[in-house]
């Protein structure tokens, strides 16, 4: 009887020892089957950045928003669609057309210098670019013909006006030395525009006002070609 009791005690002791050993092995295991004291030091050097995956996505979204931003009128950036625009204060709204009375405003202003000169200023009031071809065909009063053009004033390219921009031509009203003939005072002016070719019609003329006292003209009357700048126009 005592021998049986002794055998049972030994079995229980052995089982307890095995259980304690198993618990010790579990405590030394890092959960991946590798003992903690045997783990490679290089594990910490390959650690991922502390930022969460969501933060990386947010940064990319912020960068995209910045790339797609486009300037507003006050210089700040506003979200856009990433497309490059050609916007500006004189953005063209369609196909370029011929400048004429219906899509421009014409002003006639006598000049003090050069003497006996008048400046024609034509401003594009339309929504599209317009071309000022050749030179203004002007008609003072009831004149039956238009004055000749100063050929030396011909520009290298056709004058193009974006909406809001202006083109210029000067009119030599009379000779500075008094050598001109048939001088007289006129009080009305019609400015006819020309097309790209002689066959192209620009039917709408301009009728800029003149000073109440009128302007004096003689047979030395002539005009310049349309110019892109005022300074060039009054050189002639």
PDB file of N, CA and C in Angstrom, residues 6 12 51 54 62-63 70 77 86-88 91 98 105 119 121 132 137-138 186 192 200 207 211-212 220 236:
ATOM      1  N   UNK A   6       3.746   5.870  -2.770  1.00  0.00           N
ATOM      2  CA  UNK A   6       5.029   6.478  -3.148  1.00  0.00           C
ATOM      3  C   UNK A   6       5.107   6.691  -4.648  1.00  0.00           C
ATOM      4  N   UNK A  12       3.199  12.642  -9.569  1.00  0.00           N
ATOM      5  CA  UNK A  12       2.714  14.009  -9.423  1.00  0.00           C
ATOM      6  C   UNK A  12       3.854  14.997  -9.411  1.00  0.00           C
ATOM      7  N   UNK A  51       4.524  57.346 -38.093  1.00  0.00           N
ATOM      8  CA  UNK A  51       3.264  57.844 -38.650  1.00  0.00           C
ATOM      9  C   UNK A  51       2.394  56.690 -39.072  1.00  0.00           C
ATOM     10  N   UNK A  54      -2.584  56.293 -42.455  1.00  0.00           N
ATOM     11  CA  UNK A  54      -3.494  57.366 -42.811  1.00  0.00           C
ATOM     12  C   UNK A  54      -2.798  58.694 -42.961  1.00  0.00           C
ATOM     13  N   UNK A  62      -2.656  66.601 -49.472  1.00  0.00           N
ATOM     14  CA  UNK A  62      -2.282  68.006 -49.332  1.00  0.00           C
ATOM     15  C   UNK A  62      -1.419  68.452 -50.496  1.00  0.00           C
ATOM     16  N   UNK A  63      -0.468  67.609 -50.919  1.00  0.00           N
ATOM     17  CA  UNK A  63       0.407  67.958 -52.038  1.00  0.00           C
ATOM     18  C   UNK A  63      -0.384  68.100 -53.319  1.00  0.00           C
ATOM     19  N   UNK A  70      -4.864  77.202 -58.174  1.00  0.00           N
ATOM     20  CA  UNK A  70      -4.636  78.230 -59.178  1.00  0.00           C
ATOM     21  C   UNK A  70      -4.843  79.591 -58.541  1.00  0.00           C
ATOM     22  N   UNK A  77      -4.095  81.202 -53.280  1.00  0.00           N
ATOM     23  CA  UNK A  77      -4.337  80.013 -54.085  1.00  0.00           C
ATOM     24  C   UNK A  77      -5.688  79.428 -53.774  1.00  0.00           C
ATOM     25  N   UNK A  86      -4.820  80.029 -69.440  1.00  0.00           N
ATOM     26  CA  UNK A  86      -4.195  81.182 -70.084  1.00  0.00           C
ATOM     27  C   UNK A  86      -4.927  82.446 -69.679  1.00  0.00           C
ATOM     28  N   UNK A  87      -5.522  82.369 -68.486  1.00  0.00           N
ATOM     29  CA  UNK A  87      -6.320  83.485 -68.031  1.00  0.00           C
ATOM     30  C   UNK A  87      -5.550  84.758 -67.862  1.00  0.00           C
ATOM     31  N   UNK A  88      -6.231  85.848 -67.661  1.00  0.00           N
ATOM     32  CA  UNK A  88      -5.636  87.155 -67.533  1.00  0.00           C
ATOM     33  C   UNK A  88      -6.711  88.197 -67.597  1.00  0.00           C
ATOM     34  N   UNK A  91      -8.552  88.163 -71.237  1.00  0.00           N
ATOM     35  CA  UNK A  91      -8.761  86.827 -71.789  1.00  0.00           C
ATOM     36  C   UNK A  91      -9.693  86.878 -72.993  1.00  0.00           C
ATOM     37  N   UNK A  98     -12.321  90.796 -87.110  1.00  0.00           N
ATOM     38  CA  UNK A  98     -11.838  92.087 -87.600  1.00  0.00           C
ATOM     39  C   UNK A  98     -12.365  93.211 -86.716  1.00  0.00           C
ATOM     40  N   UNK A 105     -14.311 101.039 -79.542  1.00  0.00           N
ATOM     41  CA  UNK A 105     -14.619 102.439 -79.261  1.00  0.00           C
ATOM     42  C   UNK A 105     -13.476 103.282 -79.803  1.00  0.00           C
ATOM     43  N   UNK A 119      -4.581 112.168 -82.775  1.00  0.00           N
ATOM     44  CA  UNK A 119      -4.380 110.751 -82.447  1.00  0.00           C
ATOM     45  C   UNK A 119      -5.712 110.020 -82.453  1.00  0.00           C
ATOM     46  N   UNK A 121      -7.464 106.633 -81.235  1.00  0.00           N
ATOM     47  CA  UNK A 121      -7.300 105.507 -80.300  1.00  0.00           C
ATOM     48  C   UNK A 121      -8.499 104.585 -80.437  1.00  0.00           C
ATOM     49  N   UNK A 132      -6.635  94.932 -86.263  1.00  0.00           N
ATOM     50  CA  UNK A 132      -6.693  96.236 -86.923  1.00  0.00           C
ATOM     51  C   UNK A 132      -5.861  96.141 -88.203  1.00  0.00           C
ATOM     52  N   UNK A 137      -9.313 104.353 -92.844  1.00  0.00           N
ATOM     53  CA  UNK A 137      -9.780 105.119 -94.012  1.00  0.00           C
ATOM     54  C   UNK A 137     -10.701 106.208 -93.464  1.00  0.00           C
ATOM     55  N   UNK A 138     -10.128 107.382 -93.248  1.00  0.00           N
ATOM     56  CA  UNK A 138     -10.890 108.441 -92.585  1.00  0.00           C
ATOM     57  C   UNK A 138     -11.563 109.370 -93.589  1.00  0.00           C
ATOM     58  N   UNK A 186     -13.179 121.408 -90.394  1.00  0.00           N
ATOM     59  CA  UNK A 186     -14.178 120.330 -90.445  1.00  0.00           C
ATOM     60  C   UNK A 186     -14.645 120.026 -89.029  1.00  0.00           C
ATOM     61  N   UNK A 192     -13.425 104.534 -91.143  1.00  0.00           N
ATOM     62  CA  UNK A 192     -13.767 103.243 -91.735  1.00  0.00           C
ATOM     63  C   UNK A 192     -12.631 102.248 -91.453  1.00  0.00           C
ATOM     64  N   UNK A 200     -12.639  91.839 -98.367  1.00  0.00           N
ATOM     65  CA  UNK A 200     -13.314  91.615 -97.090  1.00  0.00           C
ATOM     66  C   UNK A 200     -13.906  92.925 -96.588  1.00  0.00           C
ATOM     67  N   UNK A 207     -17.658 106.879 -85.486  1.00  0.00           N
ATOM     68  CA  UNK A 207     -17.926 108.309 -85.672  1.00  0.00           C
ATOM     69  C   UNK A 207     -17.487 109.067 -84.411  1.00  0.00           C
ATOM     70  N   UNK A 211     -13.550 118.323 -81.513  1.00  0.00           N
ATOM     71  CA  UNK A 211     -13.794 119.518 -80.697  1.00  0.00           C
ATOM     72  C   UNK A 211     -14.886 120.390 -81.309  1.00  0.00           C
ATOM     73  N   UNK A 212     -15.594 121.123 -80.461  1.00  0.00           N
ATOM     74  CA  UNK A 212     -16.721 121.936 -80.930  1.00  0.00           C
ATOM     75  C   UNK A 212     -16.308 122.935 -81.999  1.00  0.00           C
ATOM     76  N   UNK A 220      -2.459 118.473 -97.370  1.00  0.00           N
ATOM     77  CA  UNK A 220      -1.325 117.641 -96.940  1.00  0.00           C
ATOM     78  C   UNK A 220      -1.780 116.552 -95.953  1.00  0.00           C
ATOM     79  N   UNK A 236       5.259 109.832 -86.548  1.00  0.00           N
ATOM     80  CA  UNK A 236       5.170 110.194 -87.969  1.00  0.00           C
ATOM     81  C   UNK A 236       4.487 111.536 -88.152  1.00  0.00           C
TER      82      UNK A 236
END
